[in-house]
Amino acid sequence: MTKGWYGDSNESDLIKAVLEGDKTAFTEIVSRYRKMVARTVKGMLGDSVFAEDIGQEVFIKLYYSLAEFRGESKLSTYIQKIAVNLTLNEIKRKKRFSSMFSQTGNNEMKVIDITVRDSEERNEAKEIVDKALMTLDPKFRIIVAMRMLQGYSTKETAEILDLPLGTVLSRLSRAQEQLRSILDKL
Amino acid sequence: MNRSDIKNFLISSLDADADLNKVNQEMETVNRMYDFSDSFKDRLLEKLFSRGLEINPQIEFLRTISWAFPRIALTGVAAIILLLISIFLMEDTLSFNTILGLSESYDENIISMLTGN
């Protein structure tokens, strides 16, 4: 394989090249999977500067853990797992931080109004999806993001989230109920 | 699709038996909008490989040690063998005393050397 060109290379060739120290191969991995990671991270955290940072952390963690990747699952699944874990950690961190300053105890669901900065580039569907996702409970948000934004099946979602299939199905159903209620208010 | 159709589609996309091909197809335009900023890749590579430079001195040190150790060890072993051969040629024996250079010394000489008497 010519060093420096990996446009048509398969996953294993890319991984091998990265492990041999080829930075161009890693750049190719970033190019291939950045949108997938963006959908997961931004779908769950919203379009914020934190999402960019988490996205960066996903690839940094991938780079340093690639030697441990045994190829038992697809590389995309492995990257998704990293993205989901880091994003959930960030959500927990934010929740802890906000609970330190807010003790209202109001459990009523509020529809979060997201400021749309580049509104001309976004369409209505994106706006609705963003608002709905940001309003959903995080444990449902991840299930919904996996289905709507990544198009994963229940089985794939269960594999990425390390959850039993039954749990994913029940969360999907509860997420649907919550989503219906959120969308009614939009 | 109008606003109400979009909402209905989003709800139905969560059905356990939803047609995933249709979900992907309908969501394609929305999904394409999710991306990081233009500078994402450059910032990432800079962070990654400049981070790499930070740990480079350690890595370089270990790499140098692992490169130099076998060469130094081999040179040492060669020197020891040459020394033993030269001792054997000069003394006709390879006893512990000849290796230590004590073959022609008697105990009395050593004691007088050590005590000064």
Coordinates of C-alpha atoms in Angstrom, one line a residue, chain A residues 37-176:
Chain A
V37 CA -19.3 11.1 16.1
A38 CA -20.8 14.6 15.6
R39 CA -24.3 13.1 15.3
T40 CA -23.9 11.2 18.6
V41 CA -22.1 14.0 20.5
K42 CA -24.1 17.0 19.2
G43 CA -27.3 15.0 19.2
M44 CA -26.9 14.5 22.9
L45 CA -25.1 17.7 24.0
G46 CA -26.5 20.2 21.5
D47 CA -24.5 22.4 19.2
S48 CA -22.1 23.7 21.8
V49 CA -18.4 24.2 22.3
F50 CA -18.5 21.3 24.7
A51 CA -19.6 19.0 21.9
E52 CA -16.5 20.0 19.9
D53 CA -14.3 19.3 22.8
I54 CA -15.9 15.9 23.5
G55 CA -15.6 15.1 19.8
Q56 CA -11.9 15.8 20.0
E57 CA -11.6 13.7 23.1
V58 CA -13.3 10.8 21.3
F59 CA -10.6 10.7 18.6
I60 CA -7.8 11.3 21.1
K61 CA -9.0 8.3 23.2
L62 CA -9.4 6.3 20.0
Y63 CA -5.8 7.1 19.0
Y64 CA -4.4 6.0 22.3
S65 CA -6.6 2.9 22.6
L66 CA -6.4 1.6 19.0
A67 CA -3.8 -1.0 20.0
E68 CA -6.4 -2.6 22.3
F69 CA -8.9 -2.8 19.5
R70 CA -9.2 -6.5 18.7
G71 CA -11.4 -6.2 15.7
E72 CA -14.2 -8.2 17.3
S73 CA -16.7 -5.5 16.3
K74 CA -16.6 -2.9 13.6
L75 CA -14.4 0.1 14.1
S76 CA -17.5 2.3 13.9
T77 CA -19.1 0.5 16.8
Y78 CA -15.9 0.8 18.8
I79 CA -15.8 4.6 18.1
Q80 CA -19.5 4.9 18.9
K81 CA -18.9 3.3 22.3
I82 CA -16.2 5.8 23.1
A83 CA -18.4 8.7 21.9
V84 CA -21.4 7.5 24.0
N85 CA -19.3 7.0 27.1
L86 CA -17.6 10.3 26.9
T87 CA -20.9 12.1 26.1
L88 CA -22.7 10.4 29.0
N89 CA -19.9 11.4 31.4
E90 CA -20.2 15.0 30.2
I91 CA -24.0 14.9 30.7
K92 CA -23.4 13.6 34.3
R93 CA -20.8 16.2 34.9
K94 CA -23.1 19.0 33.7
K95 CA -26.0 17.6 35.7
R96 CA -23.8 17.6 38.9
F97 CA -22.7 21.1 38.2
S98 CA -26.2 22.5 37.5
S99 CA -27.6 20.7 40.6
M100 CA -25.1 22.6 42.7
F101 CA -26.7 25.9 41.6
S102 CA -30.3 24.9 41.1
Q103 CA -32.3 23.4 43.9
T104 CA -35.8 24.2 42.6
G105 CA -36.8 20.5 42.5
N106 CA -39.2 21.3 39.7
N107 CA -39.8 18.0 37.9
E108 CA -42.0 19.5 35.2
M109 CA -40.6 18.9 31.8
K110 CA -39.6 22.1 30.1
V111 CA -39.0 22.4 26.4
I112 CA -35.5 23.8 25.9
D113 CA -35.3 26.7 23.5
I114 CA -32.1 26.3 21.5
T115 CA -30.8 29.5 19.9
V116 CA -30.3 28.8 16.3
R117 CA -27.2 30.7 15.2
D118 CA -27.0 29.7 11.5
S119 CA -30.7 29.5 10.9
E120 CA -30.5 29.7 7.2
E121 CA -28.5 26.5 7.0
R122 CA -30.9 24.6 9.2
N123 CA -34.2 23.4 8.2
E124 CA -37.3 22.9 10.3
A125 CA -36.8 19.2 10.9
K126 CA -33.3 19.8 12.3
E127 CA -34.7 22.4 14.7
I128 CA -37.4 20.1 15.9
V129 CA -35.0 17.2 16.3
D130 CA -32.5 19.3 18.3
K131 CA -35.2 20.7 20.6
A132 CA -36.8 17.3 21.1
L133 CA -33.5 15.6 21.9
M134 CA -32.3 18.3 24.3
T135 CA -35.6 18.1 26.2
L136 CA -35.6 14.3 26.5
D137 CA -34.3 12.5 29.6
P138 CA -30.6 11.7 28.8
K139 CA -31.2 7.9 29.2
F140 CA -33.8 8.2 26.5
R141 CA -31.9 10.8 24.5
I142 CA -29.1 8.3 23.7
I143 CA -31.6 5.7 22.5
V144 CA -33.4 8.2 20.3
A145 CA -30.2 9.6 18.9
M146 CA -29.0 6.1 18.1
R147 CA -32.2 5.4 16.2
M148 CA -33.0 8.8 14.6
L149 CA -29.5 10.1 13.8
Q150 CA -27.5 6.9 13.3
G151 CA -30.3 4.6 12.1
Y152 CA -29.2 1.8 14.3
S153 CA -31.4 -1.2 14.9
T154 CA -32.4 -2.1 18.5
K155 CA -29.8 -4.9 18.4
E156 CA -27.0 -2.5 17.3
T157 CA -28.0 0.0 19.9
A158 CA -28.0 -2.7 22.6
E159 CA -24.4 -3.7 21.6
I160 CA -23.1 -0.1 21.6
L161 CA -24.7 0.8 24.9
D162 CA -23.9 -2.6 26.5
L163 CA -27.6 -3.0 27.5
P164 CA -29.8 -6.0 27.2
L165 CA -32.1 -6.0 24.2
G166 CA -35.2 -5.9 26.4
T167 CA -34.0 -2.8 28.2
V168 CA -33.4 -1.0 24.9
L169 CA -36.9 -2.0 23.7
S170 CA -38.5 -0.7 26.9
R171 CA -36.5 2.5 26.8
L172 CA -37.4 3.0 23.2
S173 CA -41.1 2.7 24.0
R174 CA -40.8 5.1 27.0
A175 CA -38.8 7.5 24.9
Q176 CA -41.5 7.5 22.3

